[in-house]
Amino acid sequence: MTASIMVNNDMLDIPETENHVHCISIMGAAGGVGATSLCVQIAHNIAMESQKNTNRKERTKEPRICLIDLDFEGGACSHHLDLAPNMSVSDLTVSTDGIDRAFVSALTSTHSSGIDLIATPNSLGGNDMVNPSTIVSLLDIVSQMYDHIVIDVPRYWRPWNIAAIGASDRFIILTELTIPALHLARMRMNAVEEKLGEHIRAEVIINKFERRSFRNALRQKDAETALNRDITATICIDTDTLRDAINCGEPAGVVRPESRYVKDSRKVYKLLQPEQIKSKRSAA
Ligand SMILES: Nc1ncnc2c1ncn2[C@@H]1O[C@H](COP(=O)(O)OP(=O)(O)O)[C@@H](O)[C@H]1O
Ligand SMILES: [Mg+2]
C-alpha cells in the first residue's frame, strides 16, 4: 500500500510491497456494473497464481489472499463464493483495542481456492451501525497478515471506504460504457482524488465492453474524452460465464477458466503491476 492515512484520528499505515500490488480496491461507478464479480475474480486469479508459484514444501497454512466486502447492508461477495460470513455487524462495533490477528482470523471464512473472505451477512442499516475506527483497525491488521488484499468498496461516501481506498496501492473505478455510468465515474473519480490528493489515482476500467461497434454506441475514446483520462483496461461482456459463476456460487475462474472474461481479468491484474503502471505514467 502507498501511504499512511488519517481517518477519525486513526492512522492506517500499510507497508509498501515492491514487487507486486499489495492491495487493490474496486468501486463500481454505478450499481450493477460488475464490481463484486471483478473483485471475486481478481482474488481468484491471485489465489491460482500463488498456488502455481509456491511449491508444496513452502506452502504454509497461513492464507495469503484476503477478499474484503465493505458493504454491510447489501454486500454479495459471500454469495459469489457460496460462503457463510463469519463476521457480524456487532463485531464491527467493538473497541479498537480488541482487534488483533486472532480476532481477524476468527472472522474469516475460507474458500476452497484459498481466498479468505471478510464479510458480514447483509443487515438492513448495517452501514449505519458499524464503528469507523473499528473498521480502520481491522483493515490495518488485515494488511499486516496478508500478501494480497482485494476490497469491494461500496459507493457510499463513508470514512472507512475512503480510508480503504487511500490505503490501497491501486484504486479501480469500474464503469460501463453508458452516459449515466460515465457521469458517475467522473464524479467519483474527482471526489476521491480531491479527498485523498496525491495518495491515489483512479484507474478507470470499462466492464461489459463490446468490441463490435453498434449504431449510437459509445466508444472507448468517448469515455476517455468524458473522463479526461486514459482507460486502463476493458473487460468484455460475457453474460454466459458470469451467469454460470453466480448461479454456481463459484468464481468465473472455477466454472470457465478459459473464458474471455477470466482472460481479461488476468490482463487487468497484470496491467496494475508496478512496472506497468510506472511505464504508463511516464509515457503520459
Ligand atoms: N463482463 C460481464 N459481462 C456480462 N455480465 C456481467 C459482467 N460483469 C458482471 N456481469 C453481471 O452484471 C451483474 C452485476 O454484477 P455485480 O458484480 O453484482 O455488480 P456490482 O457489484 O457492480 O453491483 C451480475 O448479473 C453479473 O453477473
Ligand atoms: Mg457489488
PDB file of C-alpha atoms and ligand atoms in Angstrom:
ATOM      1  CA  MET A   1       0.000   0.000   0.000  1.00  0.00           C
ATOM      2  CA  THR A   2       1.132   3.504  -0.603  1.00  0.00           C
ATOM      3  CA  ALA A   3       0.595   5.710   2.386  1.00  0.00           C
ATOM      4  CA  SER A   4      -0.423   6.362   5.909  1.00  0.00           C
ATOM      5  CA  ILE A   5      -3.793   7.946   6.109  1.00  0.00           C
ATOM      6  CA  MET A   6      -5.621   9.586   8.976  1.00  0.00           C
ATOM      7  CA  VAL A   7      -9.283   8.727   9.431  1.00  0.00           C
ATOM      8  CA  ASN A   8     -11.232   9.623  12.563  1.00  0.00           C
ATOM      9  CA  ASN A   9      -7.914  10.135  14.375  1.00  0.00           C
ATOM     10  CA  ASP A  10      -6.746   6.648  13.410  1.00  0.00           C
ATOM     11  CA  MET A  11      -3.663   6.214  11.309  1.00  0.00           C
ATOM     12  CA  LEU A  12      -3.945   3.473   8.713  1.00  0.00           C
ATOM     13  CA  ASP A  13      -0.382   2.631   7.855  1.00  0.00           C
ATOM     14  CA  ILE A  14       0.368  -0.100   5.395  1.00  0.00           C
ATOM     15  CA  PRO A  15       3.792  -1.424   4.392  1.00  0.00           C
ATOM     16  CA  GLU A  16       4.766  -0.910   0.785  1.00  0.00           C
ATOM     17  CA  THR A  17       5.385  -4.073  -1.242  1.00  0.00           C
ATOM     18  CA  GLU A  18       7.908  -3.561  -4.017  1.00  0.00           C
ATOM     19  CA  ASN A  19       7.280  -6.389  -6.441  1.00  0.00           C
ATOM     20  CA  HIS A  20       3.515  -6.755  -6.502  1.00  0.00           C
ATOM     21  CA  VAL A  21       0.411  -4.779  -5.715  1.00  0.00           C
ATOM     22  CA  HIS A  22      -0.466  -5.485  -2.135  1.00  0.00           C
ATOM     23  CA  CYS A  23      -3.965  -4.072  -2.027  1.00  0.00           C
ATOM     24  CA  ILE A  24      -6.498  -3.310  -4.751  1.00  0.00           C
ATOM     25  CA  SER A  25      -9.785  -1.602  -4.058  1.00  0.00           C
ATOM     26  CA  ILE A  26     -12.587  -1.614  -6.580  1.00  0.00           C
ATOM     27  CA  MET A  27     -15.635   0.630  -6.660  1.00  0.00           C
ATOM     28  CA  GLY A  28     -18.432   0.485  -9.214  1.00  0.00           C
ATOM     29  CA  ALA A  29     -19.355   3.807 -10.818  1.00  0.00           C
ATOM     30  CA  ALA A  30     -22.998   2.713 -10.612  1.00  0.00           C
ATOM     31  CA  GLY A  31     -24.867  -0.301  -9.260  1.00  0.00           C
ATOM     32  CA  GLY A  32     -24.606  -3.461 -11.352  1.00  0.00           C
ATOM     33  CA  VAL A  33     -21.513  -2.546 -13.383  1.00  0.00           C
ATOM     34  CA  GLY A  34     -19.791  -5.727 -12.157  1.00  0.00           C
ATOM     35  CA  ALA A  35     -17.551  -4.575  -9.283  1.00  0.00           C
ATOM     36  CA  THR A  36     -18.244  -7.527  -6.976  1.00  0.00           C
ATOM     37  CA  SER A  37     -17.795 -10.050  -9.802  1.00  0.00           C
ATOM     38  CA  LEU A  38     -14.429  -8.485 -10.659  1.00  0.00           C
ATOM     39  CA  CYS A  39     -13.239  -8.395  -7.022  1.00  0.00           C
ATOM     40  CA  VAL A  40     -14.038 -12.092  -6.694  1.00  0.00           C
ATOM     41  CA  GLN A  41     -12.356 -12.996  -9.975  1.00  0.00           C
ATOM     42  CA  ILE A  42      -9.204 -10.968  -9.304  1.00  0.00           C
ATOM     43  CA  ALA A  43      -8.929 -12.602  -5.868  1.00  0.00           C
ATOM     44  CA  HIS A  44      -9.322 -15.986  -7.534  1.00  0.00           C
ATOM     45  CA  ASN A  45      -6.660 -15.198 -10.139  1.00  0.00           C
ATOM     46  CA  ILE A  46      -4.238 -14.246  -7.364  1.00  0.00           C
ATOM     47  CA  ALA A  47      -5.061 -17.423  -5.421  1.00  0.00           C
ATOM     48  CA  MET A  48      -4.413 -19.571  -8.520  1.00  0.00           C
ATOM     49  CA  GLU A  49      -1.214 -17.704  -9.314  1.00  0.00           C
ATOM     50  CA  SER A  50       0.170 -18.114  -5.805  1.00  0.00           C
ATOM     51  CA  GLN A  51      -0.689 -21.839  -5.827  1.00  0.00           C
ATOM     52  CA  LYS A  52       1.290 -22.171  -9.050  1.00  0.00           C
ATOM     53  CA  ASN A  53       4.259 -20.220  -7.721  1.00  0.00           C
ATOM     54  CA  THR A  54       4.526 -21.901  -4.350  1.00  0.00           C
ATOM     55  CA  ASN A  55       5.883 -25.404  -4.222  1.00  0.00           C
ATOM     56  CA  ARG A  56       4.343 -27.813  -1.766  1.00  0.00           C
ATOM     57  CA  LYS A  57       7.167 -27.610   0.751  1.00  0.00           C
ATOM     58  CA  GLU A  58       6.979 -23.854   1.041  1.00  0.00           C
ATOM     59  CA  ARG A  59       3.207 -23.775   1.337  1.00  0.00           C
ATOM     60  CA  THR A  60       2.230 -22.740   4.818  1.00  0.00           C
ATOM     61  CA  LYS A  61      -1.165 -22.920   6.445  1.00  0.00           C
ATOM     62  CA  GLU A  62      -1.217 -19.111   6.580  1.00  0.00           C
ATOM     63  CA  PRO A  63      -3.640 -17.822   3.922  1.00  0.00           C
ATOM     64  CA  ARG A  64      -2.205 -15.279   1.547  1.00  0.00           C
ATOM     65  CA  ILE A  65      -5.154 -13.603  -0.111  1.00  0.00           C
ATOM     66  CA  CYS A  66      -7.985 -11.787   1.591  1.00  0.00           C
ATOM     67  CA  LEU A  67     -11.173 -10.511  -0.035  1.00  0.00           C
ATOM     68  CA  ILE A  68     -12.973  -7.852   1.998  1.00  0.00           C
ATOM     69  CA  ASP A  69     -16.579  -6.854   1.411  1.00  0.00           C
ATOM     70  CA  LEU A  70     -17.104  -3.417   2.935  1.00  0.00           C
ATOM     71  CA  ASP A  71     -20.821  -3.344   2.211  1.00  0.00           C
ATOM     72  CA  PHE A  72     -22.517  -4.430   5.423  1.00  0.00           C
ATOM     73  CA  GLU A  73     -26.025  -3.963   4.077  1.00  0.00           C
ATOM     74  CA  GLY A  74     -26.058  -5.240   0.508  1.00  0.00           C
ATOM     75  CA  GLY A  75     -22.710  -6.996   0.025  1.00  0.00           C
ATOM     76  CA  ALA A  76     -22.588 -10.028  -2.246  1.00  0.00           C
ATOM     77  CA  CYS A  77     -19.043 -11.455  -2.101  1.00  0.00           C
ATOM     78  CA  SER A  78     -20.202 -14.264   0.182  1.00  0.00           C
ATOM     79  CA  HIS A  79     -22.891 -15.266  -2.343  1.00  0.00           C
ATOM     80  CA  HIS A  80     -20.375 -15.253  -5.183  1.00  0.00           C
ATOM     81  CA  LEU A  81     -18.208 -17.704  -3.203  1.00  0.00           C
ATOM     82  CA  ASP A  82     -21.098 -19.558  -1.554  1.00  0.00           C
ATOM     83  CA  LEU A  83     -19.567 -18.954   1.865  1.00  0.00           C
ATOM     84  CA  ALA A  84     -21.291 -18.103   5.130  1.00  0.00           C
ATOM     85  CA  PRO A  85     -19.667 -14.941   6.534  1.00  0.00           C
ATOM     86  CA  ASN A  86     -18.089 -15.406   9.957  1.00  0.00           C
ATOM     87  CA  MET A  87     -18.212 -11.737  10.907  1.00  0.00           C
ATOM     88  CA  SER A  88     -21.281  -9.890  12.141  1.00  0.00           C
ATOM     89  CA  VAL A  89     -22.057  -6.184  12.227  1.00  0.00           C
ATOM     90  CA  SER A  90     -21.674  -6.297  16.029  1.00  0.00           C
ATOM     91  CA  ASP A  91     -18.021  -7.390  15.569  1.00  0.00           C
ATOM     92  CA  LEU A  92     -17.541  -4.024  13.905  1.00  0.00           C
ATOM     93  CA  THR A  93     -18.649  -2.070  16.943  1.00  0.00           C
ATOM     94  CA  VAL A  94     -16.056  -3.426  19.399  1.00  0.00           C
ATOM     95  CA  SER A  95     -13.298  -1.204  20.764  1.00  0.00           C
ATOM     96  CA  THR A  96     -10.201  -0.984  18.587  1.00  0.00           C
ATOM     97  CA  ASP A  97      -8.106  -2.470  21.442  1.00  0.00           C
ATOM     98  CA  GLY A  98      -9.778  -5.832  20.877  1.00  0.00           C
ATOM     99  CA  ILE A  99      -8.640  -6.080  17.264  1.00  0.00           C
ATOM    100  CA  ASP A 100      -5.635  -8.288  16.677  1.00  0.00           C
ATOM    101  CA  ARG A 101      -4.616 -11.162  14.402  1.00  0.00           C
ATOM    102  CA  ALA A 102      -6.560 -13.751  16.406  1.00  0.00           C
ATOM    103  CA  PHE A 103      -9.701 -11.612  16.180  1.00  0.00           C
ATOM    104  CA  VAL A 104      -9.308 -11.234  12.413  1.00  0.00           C
ATOM    105  CA  SER A 105      -8.590 -14.962  11.910  1.00  0.00           C
ATOM    106  CA  ALA A 106     -11.769 -15.825  13.767  1.00  0.00           C
ATOM    107  CA  LEU A 107     -13.794 -13.610  11.427  1.00  0.00           C
ATOM    108  CA  THR A 108     -12.688 -15.059   8.106  1.00  0.00           C
ATOM    109  CA  SER A 109     -14.288 -17.825   6.068  1.00  0.00           C
ATOM    110  CA  THR A 110     -12.084 -19.675   3.581  1.00  0.00           C
ATOM    111  CA  HIS A 111     -12.945 -20.674   0.024  1.00  0.00           C
ATOM    112  CA  SER A 112     -11.512 -23.925  -1.397  1.00  0.00           C
ATOM    113  CA  SER A 113      -9.214 -21.859  -3.660  1.00  0.00           C
ATOM    114  CA  GLY A 114      -7.540 -20.366  -0.585  1.00  0.00           C
ATOM    115  CA  ILE A 115      -9.281 -16.964  -0.631  1.00  0.00           C
ATOM    116  CA  ASP A 116     -10.090 -15.753   2.879  1.00  0.00           C
ATOM    117  CA  LEU A 117     -13.299 -13.737   2.964  1.00  0.00           C
ATOM    118  CA  ILE A 118     -14.113 -10.989   5.420  1.00  0.00           C
ATOM    119  CA  ALA A 119     -17.764 -10.018   5.123  1.00  0.00           C
ATOM    120  CA  THR A 120     -20.918  -9.748   7.204  1.00  0.00           C
ATOM    121  CA  PRO A 121     -24.331 -11.185   6.462  1.00  0.00           C
ATOM    122  CA  ASN A 122     -26.472  -8.423   4.982  1.00  0.00           C
ATOM    123  CA  SER A 123     -28.251  -6.402   7.602  1.00  0.00           C
ATOM    124  CA  LEU A 124     -30.664  -3.528   6.991  1.00  0.00           C
ATOM    125  CA  GLY A 125     -28.973  -0.357   8.214  1.00  0.00           C
ATOM    126  CA  GLY A 126     -25.698  -2.289   8.689  1.00  0.00           C
ATOM    127  CA  ASN A 127     -23.612   0.545   7.295  1.00  0.00           C
ATOM    128  CA  ASP A 128     -25.034   2.925   9.905  1.00  0.00           C
ATOM    129  CA  MET A 129     -24.305   0.618  12.843  1.00  0.00           C
ATOM    130  CA  VAL A 130     -20.584  -0.003  12.428  1.00  0.00           C
ATOM    131  CA  ASN A 131     -17.828   1.934  14.152  1.00  0.00           C
ATOM    132  CA  PRO A 132     -15.498   3.573  11.585  1.00  0.00           C
ATOM    133  CA  SER A 133     -12.437   3.267  13.858  1.00  0.00           C
ATOM    134  CA  THR A 134     -13.055  -0.464  14.314  1.00  0.00           C
ATOM    135  CA  ILE A 135     -13.082  -0.982  10.554  1.00  0.00           C
ATOM    136  CA  VAL A 136      -9.933   1.054  10.078  1.00  0.00           C
ATOM    137  CA  SER A 137      -8.141  -1.017  12.775  1.00  0.00           C
ATOM    138  CA  LEU A 138      -9.385  -4.207  11.161  1.00  0.00           C
ATOM    139  CA  LEU A 139      -8.044  -3.118   7.766  1.00  0.00           C
ATOM    140  CA  ASP A 140      -4.727  -2.291   9.371  1.00  0.00           C
ATOM    141  CA  ILE A 141      -4.351  -5.766  10.895  1.00  0.00           C
ATOM    142  CA  VAL A 142      -5.504  -7.472   7.684  1.00  0.00           C
ATOM    143  CA  SER A 143      -2.877  -5.552   5.732  1.00  0.00           C
ATOM    144  CA  GLN A 144      -0.174  -6.944   8.014  1.00  0.00           C
ATOM    145  CA  MET A 145      -1.455 -10.520   7.771  1.00  0.00           C
ATOM    146  CA  TYR A 146      -1.904 -11.000   4.036  1.00  0.00           C
ATOM    147  CA  ASP A 147       0.256 -10.767   0.936  1.00  0.00           C
ATOM    148  CA  HIS A 148      -2.696  -9.721  -1.214  1.00  0.00           C
ATOM    149  CA  ILE A 149      -5.903  -7.895  -0.403  1.00  0.00           C
ATOM    150  CA  VAL A 150      -8.846  -7.117  -2.668  1.00  0.00           C
ATOM    151  CA  ILE A 151     -11.524  -4.783  -1.326  1.00  0.00           C
ATOM    152  CA  ASP A 152     -15.048  -4.465  -2.694  1.00  0.00           C
ATOM    153  CA  VAL A 153     -15.721  -0.821  -1.790  1.00  0.00           C
ATOM    154  CA  PRO A 154     -19.349   0.306  -1.851  1.00  0.00           C
ATOM    155  CA  ARG A 155     -20.237   3.587  -3.441  1.00  0.00           C
ATOM    156  CA  TYR A 156     -21.379   5.142  -0.139  1.00  0.00           C
ATOM    157  CA  TRP A 157     -19.361   8.133   0.953  1.00  0.00           C
ATOM    158  CA  ARG A 158     -18.246   6.829   4.342  1.00  0.00           C
ATOM    159  CA  PRO A 159     -14.960   7.471   6.196  1.00  0.00           C
ATOM    160  CA  TRP A 160     -13.861   3.819   6.188  1.00  0.00           C
ATOM    161  CA  ASN A 161     -14.455   3.492   2.461  1.00  0.00           C
ATOM    162  CA  ILE A 162     -12.252   6.498   1.831  1.00  0.00           C
ATOM    163  CA  ALA A 163      -9.663   5.085   4.256  1.00  0.00           C
ATOM    164  CA  ALA A 164      -9.653   1.756   2.444  1.00  0.00           C
ATOM    165  CA  ILE A 165      -9.174   3.464  -0.922  1.00  0.00           C
ATOM    166  CA  GLY A 166      -6.456   5.736   0.434  1.00  0.00           C
ATOM    167  CA  ALA A 167      -4.523   2.822   1.861  1.00  0.00           C
ATOM    168  CA  SER A 168      -4.697   0.762  -1.335  1.00  0.00           C
ATOM    169  CA  ASP A 169      -1.939   0.563  -3.946  1.00  0.00           C
ATOM    170  CA  ARG A 170      -4.479   0.600  -6.730  1.00  0.00           C
ATOM    171  CA  PHE A 171      -7.953   2.048  -6.844  1.00  0.00           C
ATOM    172  CA  ILE A 172     -10.194   0.971  -9.695  1.00  0.00           C
ATOM    173  CA  ILE A 173     -13.367   2.716 -10.749  1.00  0.00           C
ATOM    174  CA  LEU A 174     -15.271   0.184 -12.778  1.00  0.00           C
ATOM    175  CA  THR A 175     -17.783   1.544 -15.249  1.00  0.00           C
ATOM    176  CA  GLU A 176     -19.891   0.582 -18.206  1.00  0.00           C
ATOM    177  CA  LEU A 177     -19.818   2.468 -21.456  1.00  0.00           C
ATOM    178  CA  THR A 178     -23.047   4.386 -20.901  1.00  0.00           C
ATOM    179  CA  ILE A 179     -23.583   8.095 -20.365  1.00  0.00           C
ATOM    180  CA  PRO A 180     -25.040   7.811 -16.826  1.00  0.00           C
ATOM    181  CA  ALA A 181     -22.266   5.452 -15.678  1.00  0.00           C
ATOM    182  CA  LEU A 182     -19.556   7.706 -17.132  1.00  0.00           C
ATOM    183  CA  HIS A 183     -21.058  10.739 -15.367  1.00  0.00           C
ATOM    184  CA  LEU A 184     -20.962   8.855 -12.079  1.00  0.00           C
ATOM    185  CA  ALA A 185     -17.449   7.573 -12.763  1.00  0.00           C
ATOM    186  CA  ARG A 186     -16.241  11.126 -13.292  1.00  0.00           C
ATOM    187  CA  MET A 187     -17.994  12.370 -10.160  1.00  0.00           C
ATOM    188  CA  ARG A 188     -16.493   9.576  -8.002  1.00  0.00           C
ATOM    189  CA  MET A 189     -13.049   9.878  -9.535  1.00  0.00           C
ATOM    190  CA  ASN A 190     -12.924  13.632  -8.888  1.00  0.00           C
ATOM    191  CA  ALA A 191     -14.359  13.359  -5.372  1.00  0.00           C
ATOM    192  CA  VAL A 192     -11.966  10.607  -4.265  1.00  0.00           C
ATOM    193  CA  GLU A 193      -8.920  12.269  -5.789  1.00  0.00           C
ATOM    194  CA  GLU A 194      -9.855  15.615  -4.269  1.00  0.00           C
ATOM    195  CA  LYS A 195     -10.232  13.985  -0.847  1.00  0.00           C
ATOM    196  CA  LEU A 196      -7.052  11.901  -0.991  1.00  0.00           C
ATOM    197  CA  GLY A 197      -4.834  14.219  -3.012  1.00  0.00           C
ATOM    198  CA  GLU A 198      -1.649  12.643  -4.276  1.00  0.00           C
ATOM    199  CA  HIS A 199      -2.190   9.429  -2.272  1.00  0.00           C
ATOM    200  CA  ILE A 200      -4.233   7.850  -5.019  1.00  0.00           C
ATOM    201  CA  ARG A 201      -5.016   7.982  -8.712  1.00  0.00           C
ATOM    202  CA  ALA A 202      -8.094   6.174 -10.007  1.00  0.00           C
ATOM    203  CA  GLU A 203      -7.620   3.579 -12.732  1.00  0.00           C
ATOM    204  CA  VAL A 204     -10.750   3.527 -14.864  1.00  0.00           C
ATOM    205  CA  ILE A 205     -11.772   0.157 -16.294  1.00  0.00           C
ATOM    206  CA  ILE A 206     -14.696  -0.417 -18.623  1.00  0.00           C
ATOM    207  CA  ASN A 207     -16.641  -3.622 -17.991  1.00  0.00           C
ATOM    208  CA  LYS A 208     -19.164  -5.341 -20.284  1.00  0.00           C
ATOM    209  CA  PHE A 209     -17.227  -3.882 -23.189  1.00  0.00           C
ATOM    210  CA  GLU A 210     -18.404  -4.842 -26.690  1.00  0.00           C
ATOM    211  CA  ARG A 211     -15.793  -4.825 -29.388  1.00  0.00           C
ATOM    212  CA  ARG A 212     -18.360  -4.686 -32.161  1.00  0.00           C
ATOM    213  CA  SER A 213     -19.483  -1.160 -32.770  1.00  0.00           C
ATOM    214  CA  PHE A 214     -23.232  -0.564 -32.799  1.00  0.00           C
ATOM    215  CA  ARG A 215     -25.047   2.455 -34.115  1.00  0.00           C
ATOM    216  CA  ASN A 216     -25.233   5.131 -31.390  1.00  0.00           C
ATOM    217  CA  ALA A 217     -22.897   3.106 -29.160  1.00  0.00           C
ATOM    218  CA  LEU A 218     -20.212   4.952 -27.225  1.00  0.00           C
ATOM    219  CA  ARG A 219     -16.581   4.093 -27.876  1.00  0.00           C
ATOM    220  CA  GLN A 220     -13.596   3.866 -25.583  1.00  0.00           C
ATOM    221  CA  LYS A 221     -12.364   7.196 -26.963  1.00  0.00           C
ATOM    222  CA  ASP A 222     -15.649   8.864 -25.906  1.00  0.00           C
ATOM    223  CA  ALA A 223     -15.099   7.634 -22.358  1.00  0.00           C
ATOM    224  CA  GLU A 224     -11.535   8.938 -22.370  1.00  0.00           C
ATOM    225  CA  THR A 225     -12.743  12.334 -23.542  1.00  0.00           C
ATOM    226  CA  ALA A 226     -15.550  12.429 -20.961  1.00  0.00           C
ATOM    227  CA  LEU A 227     -13.219  11.447 -18.124  1.00  0.00           C
ATOM    228  CA  ASN A 228     -10.183  13.300 -19.407  1.00  0.00           C
ATOM    229  CA  ARG A 229      -8.141  10.194 -18.651  1.00  0.00           C
ATOM    230  CA  ASP A 230      -6.896   7.116 -20.464  1.00  0.00           C
ATOM    231  CA  ILE A 231      -8.854   3.954 -19.821  1.00  0.00           C
ATOM    232  CA  THR A 232      -6.570   1.448 -18.065  1.00  0.00           C
ATOM    233  CA  ALA A 233      -8.300  -1.641 -19.484  1.00  0.00           C
ATOM    234  CA  THR A 234     -11.519  -3.063 -20.850  1.00  0.00           C
ATOM    235  CA  ILE A 235     -13.254  -6.301 -19.898  1.00  0.00           C
ATOM    236  CA  CYS A 236     -15.525  -7.983 -22.411  1.00  0.00           C
ATOM    237  CA  ILE A 237     -19.192  -8.683 -21.947  1.00  0.00           C
ATOM    238  CA  ASP A 238     -19.527 -12.408 -21.226  1.00  0.00           C
ATOM    239  CA  THR A 239     -23.025 -12.991 -19.918  1.00  0.00           C
ATOM    240  CA  ASP A 240     -22.912 -16.817 -20.035  1.00  0.00           C
ATOM    241  CA  THR A 241     -19.767 -17.067 -17.923  1.00  0.00           C
ATOM    242  CA  LEU A 242     -20.964 -14.591 -15.335  1.00  0.00           C
ATOM    243  CA  ARG A 243     -24.391 -16.217 -15.099  1.00  0.00           C
ATOM    244  CA  ASP A 244     -22.866 -19.674 -14.599  1.00  0.00           C
ATOM    245  CA  ALA A 245     -20.496 -18.318 -11.968  1.00  0.00           C
ATOM    246  CA  ILE A 246     -23.099 -16.585  -9.826  1.00  0.00           C
ATOM    247  CA  ASN A 247     -25.576 -19.455 -10.137  1.00  0.00           C
ATOM    248  CA  CYS A 248     -22.918 -21.990  -9.069  1.00  0.00           C
ATOM    249  CA  GLY A 249     -21.606 -19.773  -6.265  1.00  0.00           C
ATOM    250  CA  GLU A 250     -18.080 -20.059  -7.657  1.00  0.00           C
ATOM    251  CA  PRO A 251     -15.653 -17.554  -9.209  1.00  0.00           C
ATOM    252  CA  ALA A 252     -15.807 -17.428 -13.016  1.00  0.00           C
ATOM    253  CA  GLY A 253     -12.274 -18.866 -12.979  1.00  0.00           C
ATOM    254  CA  VAL A 254     -13.628 -22.096 -11.496  1.00  0.00           C
ATOM    255  CA  VAL A 255     -16.600 -22.584 -13.810  1.00  0.00           C
ATOM    256  CA  ARG A 256     -14.988 -21.324 -17.036  1.00  0.00           C
ATOM    257  CA  PRO A 257     -11.238 -20.837 -16.578  1.00  0.00           C
ATOM    258  CA  GLU A 258     -10.636 -20.296 -20.294  1.00  0.00           C
ATOM    259  CA  SER A 259     -13.471 -17.811 -20.834  1.00  0.00           C
ATOM    260  CA  ARG A 260     -12.847 -14.370 -22.292  1.00  0.00           C
ATOM    261  CA  TYR A 261     -13.943 -12.795 -19.016  1.00  0.00           C
ATOM    262  CA  VAL A 262     -11.351 -14.674 -16.984  1.00  0.00           C
ATOM    263  CA  LYS A 263      -8.632 -13.928 -19.542  1.00  0.00           C
ATOM    264  CA  ASP A 264      -9.498 -10.215 -19.494  1.00  0.00           C
ATOM    265  CA  SER A 265      -9.472 -10.168 -15.691  1.00  0.00           C
ATOM    266  CA  ARG A 266      -5.957 -11.672 -15.717  1.00  0.00           C
ATOM    267  CA  LYS A 267      -4.849  -8.940 -18.127  1.00  0.00           C
ATOM    268  CA  VAL A 268      -6.292  -6.314 -15.788  1.00  0.00           C
ATOM    269  CA  TYR A 269      -4.287  -7.682 -12.878  1.00  0.00           C
ATOM    270  CA  LYS A 270      -1.101  -7.625 -14.970  1.00  0.00           C
ATOM    271  CA  LEU A 271      -1.742  -4.044 -16.061  1.00  0.00           C
ATOM    272  CA  LEU A 272      -1.970  -2.981 -12.428  1.00  0.00           C
ATOM    273  CA  GLN A 273       1.518  -4.236 -11.557  1.00  0.00           C
ATOM    274  CA  PRO A 274       4.101  -1.636 -10.528  1.00  0.00           C
ATOM    275  CA  GLU A 275       6.259  -1.788 -13.678  1.00  0.00           C
ATOM    276  CA  GLN A 276       3.229  -1.465 -15.988  1.00  0.00           C
ATOM    277  CA  ILE A 277       1.845   1.496 -14.070  1.00  0.00           C
ATOM    278  CA  LYS A 278       5.263   3.179 -13.984  1.00  0.00           C
ATOM    279  CA  SER A 279       5.749   2.896 -17.730  1.00  0.00           C
ATOM    280  CA  LYS A 280       2.177   4.026 -18.443  1.00  0.00           C
ATOM    281  CA  ARG A 281       2.597   7.116 -16.263  1.00  0.00           C
ATOM    282  CA  SER A 282       5.955   8.068 -17.657  1.00  0.00           C
ATOM    283  CA  ALA A 283       4.540   7.761 -21.191  1.00  0.00           C
ATOM    284  CA  ALA A 284       1.648  10.099 -20.288  1.00  0.00           C
TER     285      ALA A 284
HETATM  286  N1  LIG B   1     -18.272  -8.694 -18.024  1.00  0.00           N
HETATM  287  C1  LIG B   1     -19.533  -9.021 -17.785  1.00  0.00           C
HETATM  288  N2  LIG B   1     -20.328  -9.497 -18.779  1.00  0.00           N
HETATM  289  C2  LIG B   1     -21.611  -9.831 -18.544  1.00  0.00           C
HETATM  290  N3  LIG B   1     -22.232  -9.702 -17.348  1.00  0.00           N
HETATM  291  C3  LIG B   1     -21.501  -9.228 -16.320  1.00  0.00           C
HETATM  292  C4  LIG B   1     -20.122  -8.861 -16.472  1.00  0.00           C
HETATM  293  N4  LIG B   1     -19.655  -8.429 -15.262  1.00  0.00           N
HETATM  294  C5  LIG B   1     -20.693  -8.531 -14.403  1.00  0.00           C
HETATM  295  N5  LIG B   1     -21.799  -9.008 -15.016  1.00  0.00           N
HETATM  296  C6  LIG B   1     -23.134  -9.210 -14.443  1.00  0.00           C
HETATM  297  O1  LIG B   1     -23.634  -7.945 -14.014  1.00  0.00           O
HETATM  298  C7  LIG B   1     -24.458  -8.084 -12.866  1.00  0.00           C
HETATM  299  C8  LIG B   1     -23.952  -7.170 -11.766  1.00  0.00           C
HETATM  300  O2  LIG B   1     -22.686  -7.633 -11.332  1.00  0.00           O
HETATM  301  P1  LIG B   1     -22.131  -7.321  -9.874  1.00  0.00           P
HETATM  302  O3  LIG B   1     -20.748  -7.869  -9.845  1.00  0.00           O
HETATM  303  O4  LIG B   1     -23.080  -7.751  -8.831  1.00  0.00           O
HETATM  304  O5  LIG B   1     -22.096  -5.732  -9.960  1.00  0.00           O
HETATM  305  P2  LIG B   1     -21.899  -4.606  -8.819  1.00  0.00           P
HETATM  306  O6  LIG B   1     -21.123  -5.237  -7.701  1.00  0.00           O
HETATM  307  O7  LIG B   1     -21.126  -3.522  -9.509  1.00  0.00           O
HETATM  308  O8  LIG B   1     -23.263  -4.162  -8.409  1.00  0.00           O
HETATM  309  C9  LIG B   1     -24.400  -9.568 -12.490  1.00  0.00           C
HETATM  310  O9  LIG B   1     -25.542 -10.185 -13.011  1.00  0.00           O
HETATM  311  C10 LIG B   1     -23.145 -10.061 -13.172  1.00  0.00           C
HETATM  312  O10 LIG B   1     -23.241 -11.429 -13.462  1.00  0.00           O
HETATM  313 MG    MG B   2     -21.489  -5.254  -5.647  1.00  0.00          MG
END
